Short mmCIF file of C-alpha atoms (C1' of nucleotides) in Angstrom, two decimals:
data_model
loop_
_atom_site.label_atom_id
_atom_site.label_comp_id
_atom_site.label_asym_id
_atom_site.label_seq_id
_atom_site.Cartn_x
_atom_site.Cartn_y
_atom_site.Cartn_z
CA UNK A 1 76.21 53.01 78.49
CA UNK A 2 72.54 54.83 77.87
CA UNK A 3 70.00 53.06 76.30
CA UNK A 4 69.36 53.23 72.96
CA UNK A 5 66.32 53.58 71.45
CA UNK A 6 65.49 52.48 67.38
CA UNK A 7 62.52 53.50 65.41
CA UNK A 8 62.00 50.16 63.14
CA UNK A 9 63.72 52.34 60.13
CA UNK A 10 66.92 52.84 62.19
CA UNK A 11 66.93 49.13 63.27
CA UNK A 12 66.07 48.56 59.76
CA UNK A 13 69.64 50.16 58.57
CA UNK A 14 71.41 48.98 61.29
CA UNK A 15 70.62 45.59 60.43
CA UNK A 16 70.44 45.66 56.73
CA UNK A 17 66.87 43.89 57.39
CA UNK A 18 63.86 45.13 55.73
CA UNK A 19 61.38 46.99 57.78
CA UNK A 20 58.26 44.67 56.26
CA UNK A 21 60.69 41.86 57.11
CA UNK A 22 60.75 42.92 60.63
CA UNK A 23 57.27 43.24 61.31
CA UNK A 24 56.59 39.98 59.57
CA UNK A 25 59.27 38.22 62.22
CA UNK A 26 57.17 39.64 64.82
CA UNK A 27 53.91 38.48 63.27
CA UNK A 28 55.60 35.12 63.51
CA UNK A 29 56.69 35.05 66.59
CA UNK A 30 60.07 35.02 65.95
CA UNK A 31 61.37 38.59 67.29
CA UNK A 32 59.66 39.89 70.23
CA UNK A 33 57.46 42.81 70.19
CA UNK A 34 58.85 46.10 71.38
CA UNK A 35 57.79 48.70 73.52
CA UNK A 36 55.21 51.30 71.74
CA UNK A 37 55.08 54.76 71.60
CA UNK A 38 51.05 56.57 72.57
CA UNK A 39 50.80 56.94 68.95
CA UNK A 40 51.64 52.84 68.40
CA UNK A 41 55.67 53.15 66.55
CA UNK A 42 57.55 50.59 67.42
CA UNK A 43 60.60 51.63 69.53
CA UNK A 44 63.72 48.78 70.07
CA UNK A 45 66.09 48.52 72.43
CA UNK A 46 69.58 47.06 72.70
CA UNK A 47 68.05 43.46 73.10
CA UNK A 48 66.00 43.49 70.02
CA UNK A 49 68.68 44.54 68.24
CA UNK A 50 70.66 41.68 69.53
CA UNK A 51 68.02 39.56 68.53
CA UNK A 52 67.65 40.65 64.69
CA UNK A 53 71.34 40.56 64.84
CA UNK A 54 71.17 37.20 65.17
CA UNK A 55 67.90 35.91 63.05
CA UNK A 56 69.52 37.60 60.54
CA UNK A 57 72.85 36.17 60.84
CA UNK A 58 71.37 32.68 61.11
CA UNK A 59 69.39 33.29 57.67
CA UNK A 60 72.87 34.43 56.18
CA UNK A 61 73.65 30.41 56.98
CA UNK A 62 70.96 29.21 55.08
CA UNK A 63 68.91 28.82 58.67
CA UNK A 64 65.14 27.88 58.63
CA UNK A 65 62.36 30.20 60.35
CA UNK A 66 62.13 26.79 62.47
CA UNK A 67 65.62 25.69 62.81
CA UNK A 68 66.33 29.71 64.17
CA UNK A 69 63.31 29.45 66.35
CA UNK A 70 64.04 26.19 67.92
CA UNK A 71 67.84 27.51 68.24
CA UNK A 72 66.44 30.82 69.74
CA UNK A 73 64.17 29.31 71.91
CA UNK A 74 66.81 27.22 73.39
CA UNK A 75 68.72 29.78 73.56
CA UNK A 76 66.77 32.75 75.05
CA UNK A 77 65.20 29.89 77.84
CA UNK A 78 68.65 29.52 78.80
CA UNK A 79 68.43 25.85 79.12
CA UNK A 80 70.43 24.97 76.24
CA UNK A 81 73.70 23.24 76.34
CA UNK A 82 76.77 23.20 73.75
CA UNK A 83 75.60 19.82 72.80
CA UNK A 84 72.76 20.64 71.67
CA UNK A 85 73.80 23.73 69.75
CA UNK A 86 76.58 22.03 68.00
CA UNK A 87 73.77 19.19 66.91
CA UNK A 88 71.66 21.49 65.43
CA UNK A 89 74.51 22.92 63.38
CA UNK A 90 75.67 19.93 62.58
CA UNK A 91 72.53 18.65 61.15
CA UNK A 92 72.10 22.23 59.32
CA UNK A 93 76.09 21.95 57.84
CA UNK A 94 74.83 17.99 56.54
CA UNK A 95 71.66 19.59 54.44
CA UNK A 96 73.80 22.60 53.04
CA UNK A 97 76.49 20.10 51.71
CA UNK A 98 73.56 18.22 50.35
CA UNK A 99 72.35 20.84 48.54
CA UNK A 100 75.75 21.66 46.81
CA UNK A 101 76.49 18.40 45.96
CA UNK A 102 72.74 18.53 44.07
CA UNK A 103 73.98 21.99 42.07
CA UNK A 104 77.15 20.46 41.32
CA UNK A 105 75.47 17.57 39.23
CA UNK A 106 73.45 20.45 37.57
CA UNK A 107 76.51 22.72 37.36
CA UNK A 108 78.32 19.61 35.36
CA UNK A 109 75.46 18.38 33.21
CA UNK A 110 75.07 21.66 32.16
CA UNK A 111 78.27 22.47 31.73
CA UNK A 112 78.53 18.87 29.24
CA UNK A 113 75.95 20.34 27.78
CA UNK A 114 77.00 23.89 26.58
CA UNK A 115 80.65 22.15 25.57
CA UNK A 116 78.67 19.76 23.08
CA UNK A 117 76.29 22.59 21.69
CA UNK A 118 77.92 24.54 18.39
CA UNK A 119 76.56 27.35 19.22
CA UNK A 120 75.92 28.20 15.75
CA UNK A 121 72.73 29.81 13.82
CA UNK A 122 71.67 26.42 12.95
CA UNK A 123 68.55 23.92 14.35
CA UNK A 124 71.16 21.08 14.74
CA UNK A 125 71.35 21.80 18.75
CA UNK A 126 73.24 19.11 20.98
CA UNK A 127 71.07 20.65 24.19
CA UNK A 128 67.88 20.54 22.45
CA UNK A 129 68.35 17.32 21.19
CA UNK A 130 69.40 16.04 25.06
CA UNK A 131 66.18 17.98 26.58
CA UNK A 132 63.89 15.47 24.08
CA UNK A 133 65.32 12.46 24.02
CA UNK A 134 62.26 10.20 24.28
CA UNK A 135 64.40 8.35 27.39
CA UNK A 136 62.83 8.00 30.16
CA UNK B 1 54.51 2.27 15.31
CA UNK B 2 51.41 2.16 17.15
CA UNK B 3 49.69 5.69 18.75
CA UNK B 4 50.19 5.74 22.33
CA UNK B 5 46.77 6.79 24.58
CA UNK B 6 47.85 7.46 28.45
CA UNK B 7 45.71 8.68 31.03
CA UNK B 8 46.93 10.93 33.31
CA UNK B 9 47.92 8.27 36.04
CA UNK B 10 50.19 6.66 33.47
CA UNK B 11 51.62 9.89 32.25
CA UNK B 12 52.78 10.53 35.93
CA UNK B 13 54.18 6.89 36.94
CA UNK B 14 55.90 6.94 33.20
CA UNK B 15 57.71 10.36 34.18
CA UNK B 16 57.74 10.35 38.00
CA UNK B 17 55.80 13.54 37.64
CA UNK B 18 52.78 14.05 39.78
CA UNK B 19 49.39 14.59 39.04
CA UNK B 20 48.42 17.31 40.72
CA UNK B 21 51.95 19.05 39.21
CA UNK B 22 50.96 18.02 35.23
CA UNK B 23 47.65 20.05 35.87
CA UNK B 24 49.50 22.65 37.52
CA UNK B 25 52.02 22.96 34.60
CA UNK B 26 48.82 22.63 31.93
CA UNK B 27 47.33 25.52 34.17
CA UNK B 28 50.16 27.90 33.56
CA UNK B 29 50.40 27.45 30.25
CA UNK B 30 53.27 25.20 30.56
CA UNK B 31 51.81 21.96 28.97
CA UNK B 32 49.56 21.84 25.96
CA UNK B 33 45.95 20.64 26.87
CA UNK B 34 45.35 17.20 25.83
CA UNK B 35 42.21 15.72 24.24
CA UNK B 36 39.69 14.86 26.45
CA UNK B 37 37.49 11.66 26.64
CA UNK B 38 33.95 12.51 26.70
CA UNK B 39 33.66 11.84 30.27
CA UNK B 40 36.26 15.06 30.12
CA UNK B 41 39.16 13.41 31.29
CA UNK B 42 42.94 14.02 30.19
CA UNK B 43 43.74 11.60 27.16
CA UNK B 44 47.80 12.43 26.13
CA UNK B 45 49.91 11.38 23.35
CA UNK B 46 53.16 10.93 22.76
CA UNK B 47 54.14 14.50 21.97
CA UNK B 48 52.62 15.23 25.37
CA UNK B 49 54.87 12.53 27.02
CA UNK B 50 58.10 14.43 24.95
CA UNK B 51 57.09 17.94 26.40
CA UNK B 52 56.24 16.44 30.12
CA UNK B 53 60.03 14.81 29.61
CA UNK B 54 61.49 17.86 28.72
CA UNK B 55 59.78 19.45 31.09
CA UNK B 56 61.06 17.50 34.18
CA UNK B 57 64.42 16.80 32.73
CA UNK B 58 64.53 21.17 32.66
CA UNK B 59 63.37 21.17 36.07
CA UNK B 60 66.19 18.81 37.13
CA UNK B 61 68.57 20.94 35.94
CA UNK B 62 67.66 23.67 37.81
CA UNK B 63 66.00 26.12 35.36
CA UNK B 64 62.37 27.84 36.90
CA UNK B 65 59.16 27.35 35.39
CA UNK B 66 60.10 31.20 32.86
CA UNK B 67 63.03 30.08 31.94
CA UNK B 68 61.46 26.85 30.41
CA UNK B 69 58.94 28.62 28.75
CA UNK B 70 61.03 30.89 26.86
CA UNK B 71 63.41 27.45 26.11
CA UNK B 72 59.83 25.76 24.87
CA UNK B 73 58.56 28.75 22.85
CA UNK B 74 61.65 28.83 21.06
CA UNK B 75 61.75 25.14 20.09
CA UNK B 76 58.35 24.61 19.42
CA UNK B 77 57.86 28.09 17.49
CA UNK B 78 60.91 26.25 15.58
CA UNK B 79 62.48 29.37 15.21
CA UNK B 80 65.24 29.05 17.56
CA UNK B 81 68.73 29.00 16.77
CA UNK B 82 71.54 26.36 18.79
CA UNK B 83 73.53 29.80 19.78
CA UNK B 84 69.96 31.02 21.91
CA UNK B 85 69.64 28.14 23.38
CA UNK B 86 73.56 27.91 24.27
CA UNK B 87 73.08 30.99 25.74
CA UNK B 88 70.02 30.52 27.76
CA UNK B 89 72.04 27.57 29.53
CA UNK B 90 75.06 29.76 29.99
CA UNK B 91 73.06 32.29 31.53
CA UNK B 92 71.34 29.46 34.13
CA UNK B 93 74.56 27.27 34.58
CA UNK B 94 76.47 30.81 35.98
CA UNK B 95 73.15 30.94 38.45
CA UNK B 96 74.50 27.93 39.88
CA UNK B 97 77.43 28.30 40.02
CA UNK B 98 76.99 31.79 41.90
CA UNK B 99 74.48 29.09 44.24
CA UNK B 100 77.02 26.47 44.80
CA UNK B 101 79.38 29.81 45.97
CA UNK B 102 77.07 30.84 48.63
CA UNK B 103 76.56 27.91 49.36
CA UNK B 104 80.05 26.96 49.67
CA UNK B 105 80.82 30.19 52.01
CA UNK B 106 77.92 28.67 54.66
CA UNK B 107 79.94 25.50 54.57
CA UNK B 108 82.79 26.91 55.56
CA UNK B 109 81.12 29.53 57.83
CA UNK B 110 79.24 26.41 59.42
CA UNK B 111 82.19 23.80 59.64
CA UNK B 112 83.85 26.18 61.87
CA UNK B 113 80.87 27.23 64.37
CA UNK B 114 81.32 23.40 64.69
CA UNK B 115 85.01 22.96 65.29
CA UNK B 116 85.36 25.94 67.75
CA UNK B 117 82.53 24.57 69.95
CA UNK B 118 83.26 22.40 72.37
CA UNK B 119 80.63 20.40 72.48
CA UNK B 120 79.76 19.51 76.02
CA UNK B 121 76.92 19.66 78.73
CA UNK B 122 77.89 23.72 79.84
CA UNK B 123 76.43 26.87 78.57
CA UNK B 124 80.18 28.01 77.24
CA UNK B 125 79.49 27.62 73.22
CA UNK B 126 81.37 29.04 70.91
CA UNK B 127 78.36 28.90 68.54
CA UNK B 128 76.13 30.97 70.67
CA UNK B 129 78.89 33.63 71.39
CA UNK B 130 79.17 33.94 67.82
CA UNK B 131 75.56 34.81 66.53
CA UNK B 132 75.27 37.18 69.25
CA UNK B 133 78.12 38.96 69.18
CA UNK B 134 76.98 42.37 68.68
CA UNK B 135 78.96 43.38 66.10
CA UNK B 136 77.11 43.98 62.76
"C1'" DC C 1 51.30 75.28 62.35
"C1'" DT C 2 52.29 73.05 58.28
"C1'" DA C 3 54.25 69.80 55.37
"C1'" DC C 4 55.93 65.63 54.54
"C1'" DA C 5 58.65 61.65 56.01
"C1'" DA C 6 58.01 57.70 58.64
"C1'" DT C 7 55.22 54.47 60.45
"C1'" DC C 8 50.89 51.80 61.12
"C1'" DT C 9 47.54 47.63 59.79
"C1'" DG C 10 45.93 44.43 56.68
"C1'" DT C 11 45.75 42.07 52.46
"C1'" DA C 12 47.48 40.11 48.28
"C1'" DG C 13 51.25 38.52 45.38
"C1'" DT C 14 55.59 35.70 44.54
"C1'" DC C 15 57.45 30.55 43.12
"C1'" DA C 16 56.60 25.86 42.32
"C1'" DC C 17 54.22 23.12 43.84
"C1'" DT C 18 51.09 20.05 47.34
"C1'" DA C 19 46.86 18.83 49.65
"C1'" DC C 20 42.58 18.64 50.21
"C1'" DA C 21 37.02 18.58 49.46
"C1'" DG C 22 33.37 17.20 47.06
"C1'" DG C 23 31.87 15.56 42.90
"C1'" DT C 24 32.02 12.65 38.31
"C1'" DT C 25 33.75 9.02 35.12
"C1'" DC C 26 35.81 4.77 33.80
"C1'" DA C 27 36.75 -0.15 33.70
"C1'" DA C 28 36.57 -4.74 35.50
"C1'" DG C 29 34.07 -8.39 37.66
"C1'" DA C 30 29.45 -10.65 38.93
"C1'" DT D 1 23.51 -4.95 32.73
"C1'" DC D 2 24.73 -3.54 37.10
"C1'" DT D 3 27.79 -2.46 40.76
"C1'" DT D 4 31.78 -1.24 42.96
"C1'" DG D 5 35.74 1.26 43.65
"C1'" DA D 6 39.77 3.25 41.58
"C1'" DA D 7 40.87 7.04 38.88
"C1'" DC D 8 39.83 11.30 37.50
"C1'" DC D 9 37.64 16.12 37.56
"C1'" DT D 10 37.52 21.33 39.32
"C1'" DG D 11 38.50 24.68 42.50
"C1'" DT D 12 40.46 26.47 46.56
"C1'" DA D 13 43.79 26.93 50.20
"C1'" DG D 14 48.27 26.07 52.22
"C1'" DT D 15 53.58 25.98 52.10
"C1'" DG D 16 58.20 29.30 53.15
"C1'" DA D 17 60.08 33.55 53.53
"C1'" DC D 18 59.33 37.21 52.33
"C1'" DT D 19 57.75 41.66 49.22
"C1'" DA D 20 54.50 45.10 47.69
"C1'" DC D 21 51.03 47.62 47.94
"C1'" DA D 22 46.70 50.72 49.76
"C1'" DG D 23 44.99 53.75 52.74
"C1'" DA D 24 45.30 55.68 57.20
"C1'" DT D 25 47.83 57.70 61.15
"C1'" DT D 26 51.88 59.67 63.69
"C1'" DG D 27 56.21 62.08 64.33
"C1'" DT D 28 59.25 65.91 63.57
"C1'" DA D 29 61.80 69.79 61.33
"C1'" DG D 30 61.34 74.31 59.77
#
DNA sequence: CTACAATCTGTAGTCACTACAGGTTCAAGA
DNA sequence: TCTTGAACCTGTAGTGACTACAGATTGTAG
């Protein structure tokens, strides 16, 4: 097992993250900062990989800056329990089925819409005349 | 049928829109100015109260602040045709829909970080083990 | 030793608002 | 008419989660 060491463009394609992306989650306070070289590169090791491993894979499910900080946190003080975790994620699953029930009004009122439009070269247009209805 | 004044104030509580956001939208080019009294405040009309309408009512339904300009050019330049405009909301409802299937895949992804885990006071979670796994 | 790729910092831009600060105008009651 | 206070004005800065530079420095392969 040797230690590996990453240049922020080889964490960068490891991770699929984008270097700017990086530095801005240190700026934030979100991923630690690494080691330096004399010359001031950043150079990773196995744990910050780890770490943007998982920032990134909480992003892929919709996570917050805050919700992943406040998980990490947690997390990295080692204080957390299952409880806790599972709460968090709970909460987290409630907002994302929130959200698609909100898109699946739009996805059906627009859908209405396109089925009543003609679609022809006229001005007589069923969506245009829903978008100004004078109703309130 | 009498000409309707409205002040600014009403113009928001009449279409839930807020102040600062019917400046905004006036700002960017969004909103035809209004009259002003001499005192320079906003006096609107009725055909302002249409446009704010459509407006929100586009905004509802999910298209961004571009796509309801190029919707609003068309009409008002009167030279649009109902197959654009069918078109335009094709385009945006297959957004969504791509939106509700992300969306739909963090569900999933979610609901089972919160079945596998067990839930209780130890450090043994099933969510944890998960976003750090060090797999990419 | 040179060339050039990679990295550095810092700032500004994105989208669609929202939230002030500090000033002016309007309308209703005395 | 005067006064009060609500409503309005402009302009700027902040939000979230990045992205896109500019201009300088460092690292490395040939």
């Amino acid at each position: 097992m040797k230690r590996q060491k990453l240049t922020i463009g080889t964490l960068s394609r490891e991770t699929g993250v984008n270097i700017e992306t990086i530095r801005y989650y240190e700026k934030i306070g979100l991923l630690a900062a690494p080691e330096r070289t004399e010359g001031g590169h950043r150079v990773y090791d196995s744990d910050g990989l780890k770490q943007l491993i998982f920032i990134r894979r909480c992003r892929g499910l919709g996570f917050s800056i805050e919700e992943i900080l406040s998980l990490s946190d947690l997390v990295t003080a080692g204080t957390y329990t299952c409880e806790e975790v599972q709460s968090k994620t709970e909460v987290h699953l409630s907002d994302v089925r929130t959200k698609i029930k909100s898109l699946r009004k739009m996805e059906h009122a627009l859908a209405t819409l396109v089925k009543e439009c003609e679609g022809g070269k006229t001005q007589d247009c069923a969506i245009v005349d829903t978008l100004f209805e004078l109703r309130v």
